[in-house]
Amino acid sequence: MPIPEDVTGFELDADVRQELKSLPKTLADDVARNLVMVARLLDSEPEEAYQYSRVSLRLASRVPAVREAAGFASYMTQRYSEALTEFRAARRMTGRADLWPVMADCERGLGRPERALAMAGEPEVKQLDKAGQVEMRLVAAGARGDMQQFDAAVVTLQSPELASSSVQPWTARLRYAYAEALIAADRADEARDWFAKAAEADSDGATNASERLAEIDGLEFVDALDPELVEEASDDADEAGAPAAPKSRGGVSDDREIFEDEENVEEFYDEDDLEIDEDFDGVVPERSTDTKA
């Protein structure tokens, strides 16, 4: 695939470039430039990022950073079976636990929330940093929601991080997930306050909390780039004798497609081991948002 001339490969983090030193220099340069393209396109053009990741994988499948990049590209394009295979490979190579939450979310994507919930009680969770533990909590709550255990999802998200007034990178998403869990549990009155708190913390637009809040309050958001919708909203407002509705780009879809092909997924979980470790704070036995990083 073509790569812009301004991409050198030096844009990668130093630790990734260090991993690539195990390759011949020309090959390392090619892999590095493809990895840069994966990082550039992952959020905006995930399908293109996936194609670049496959090139990197063909060139250097024994490099952990390559397997991890391929995993995220597969995850972002909802190829959950492929993503799980790549994440497991990267974890075996590095011994790190930081991919554990996204691996659990792949299990959800494959329609196996019980396995995602089981992973929330594994020892690997205690190896995660604070951000990783919050991410694991979000995945566990999502798994509860997948299983129609809405009250348990609410309890799963109740934590010191949720109660804290300080704003961290995960705060908006955690509050938003809690609001969604409250909606699912038929506690809409409480949900409004948490959508408001999520919107307050969401300075970079990670959620559509503002739109959800306006929806609850009965406000209508229209696409400011669509003249017909703007005109229609203005006409409706004029007829009602009220100001035109606020304008916005709209909400963010959170649909999830389930992929059934599991041929490449290495089965290493005990099918019968679905109990949650009581040491995992906040996940109780008896989303809802996804971890898409």
XYZ file of C-alpha atoms in Angstrom, residues 133-291:
159
model
C -8.617 -1.209 36.150
C -11.256 1.371 35.245
C -11.293 -0.009 31.699
C -11.755 -3.515 33.064
C -14.643 -2.291 35.199
C -16.291 -0.776 32.101
C -15.938 -4.055 30.216
C -17.319 -6.053 33.161
C -20.323 -3.740 33.413
C -20.883 -4.064 29.688
C -20.798 -7.845 30.011
C -23.409 -7.650 32.767
C -25.559 -5.567 30.450
C -25.092 -8.082 27.639
C -26.471 -10.709 30.007
C -29.463 -8.489 30.897
C -28.144 -8.098 34.454
C -28.745 -4.353 34.512
C -28.827 -3.822 38.266
C -25.543 -5.710 38.590
C -24.038 -3.504 35.874
C -24.943 -0.434 37.950
C -23.279 -1.904 41.035
C -20.191 -2.915 39.042
C -19.569 0.709 38.064
C -19.995 2.085 41.574
C -16.448 2.758 42.695
C -14.152 5.390 44.243
C -13.255 6.515 40.716
C -16.923 7.168 39.938
C -17.478 9.037 43.197
C -14.350 11.165 42.854
C -14.779 14.827 41.948
C -11.392 14.979 40.216
C -11.389 14.688 36.443
C -9.152 11.981 34.974
C -8.854 10.739 31.367
C -11.418 8.031 32.097
C -13.882 10.145 34.110
C -16.271 11.131 31.302
C -16.544 7.589 29.942
C -17.063 6.093 33.404
C -19.822 8.563 34.264
C -21.427 8.068 30.862
C -21.383 4.286 31.251
C -22.968 4.648 34.681
C -25.727 6.854 33.264
C -26.412 4.311 30.520
C -26.512 1.507 33.078
C -29.037 3.484 35.122
C -31.207 3.945 32.025
C -31.116 0.198 31.371
C -32.055 -0.435 35.004
C -35.125 1.840 34.696
C -33.568 4.580 36.826
C -33.801 7.381 34.271
C -34.217 10.162 36.846
C -30.806 9.368 38.315
C -29.303 8.928 34.848
C -29.907 12.564 33.903
C -27.595 13.808 36.651
C -24.844 11.441 35.548
C -25.138 12.430 31.905
C -24.716 16.017 33.107
C -21.646 15.050 35.131
C -20.221 13.165 32.140
C -20.759 16.164 29.871
C -19.036 18.413 32.396
C -15.952 16.177 32.391
C -15.947 15.521 28.648
C -13.788 18.358 27.331
C -12.535 16.415 24.294
C -15.830 14.940 23.113
C -15.109 11.327 24.040
C -18.829 10.691 24.590
C -22.115 12.122 23.351
C -23.194 12.964 26.886
C -24.325 16.481 25.940
C -26.643 15.096 23.266
C -28.072 12.478 25.628
C -28.663 15.153 28.249
C -30.442 17.376 25.722
C -32.505 14.401 24.590
C -33.690 13.781 28.133
C -34.491 17.470 28.541
C -36.543 17.436 25.346
C -34.186 19.485 23.182
C -33.680 18.572 19.530
C -30.200 18.515 18.026
C -29.770 18.907 14.272
C -26.774 18.660 11.978
C -25.466 22.185 11.431
C -24.028 21.068 8.080
C -27.412 20.030 6.683
C -29.295 23.166 5.490
C -32.585 21.291 5.108
C -32.535 20.069 8.698
C -31.561 23.511 9.980
C -34.379 25.143 7.998
C -36.872 22.538 9.174
C -35.862 23.039 12.790
C -36.171 26.807 12.398
C -39.635 26.481 10.816
C -40.794 24.203 13.600
C -39.484 26.641 16.177
C -41.217 29.580 14.469
C -44.519 27.710 14.428
C -44.186 26.966 18.107
C -43.221 30.548 18.895
C -39.940 29.386 20.410
C -36.248 29.844 19.539
C -34.671 27.421 17.080
C -33.296 24.213 18.529
C -29.586 24.041 19.365
C -27.389 22.655 16.619
C -24.921 19.834 16.964
C -23.129 17.211 14.965
C -25.226 14.525 16.632
C -24.498 11.477 18.714
C -22.033 8.666 18.447
C -23.201 5.215 17.420
C -22.314 2.338 19.736
C -23.637 -0.543 17.669
C -21.689 -3.761 17.868
C -21.536 -6.454 15.202
C -20.944 -9.988 16.392
C -18.542 -12.157 14.426
C -19.012 -15.880 14.728
C -15.783 -17.151 13.140
C -13.683 -18.386 16.034
C -11.385 -20.782 14.184
C -8.256 -18.743 14.890
C -9.041 -18.082 18.529
C -6.900 -20.051 20.925
C -9.112 -21.489 23.645
C -7.340 -21.220 26.974
C -10.160 -20.331 29.361
C -11.802 -22.955 31.541
C -15.400 -23.143 30.276
C -16.624 -23.879 33.812
C -14.646 -21.139 35.548
C -17.077 -18.261 35.357
C -16.972 -17.168 38.994
C -15.927 -13.591 39.706
C -13.065 -13.097 42.135
C -14.494 -11.289 45.146
C -11.154 -9.417 45.402
C -12.041 -7.505 42.235
C -13.588 -4.420 43.806
C -16.917 -3.418 42.351
C -17.835 -6.492 40.292
C -20.514 -8.383 42.161
C -22.200 -11.710 41.421
C -25.825 -11.600 41.175
C -23.680 -0.615 29.220
C -23.384 0.326 28.824
C -20.552 1.311 26.712
C -17.792 -0.536 24.887
C -13.826 -0.119 25.498
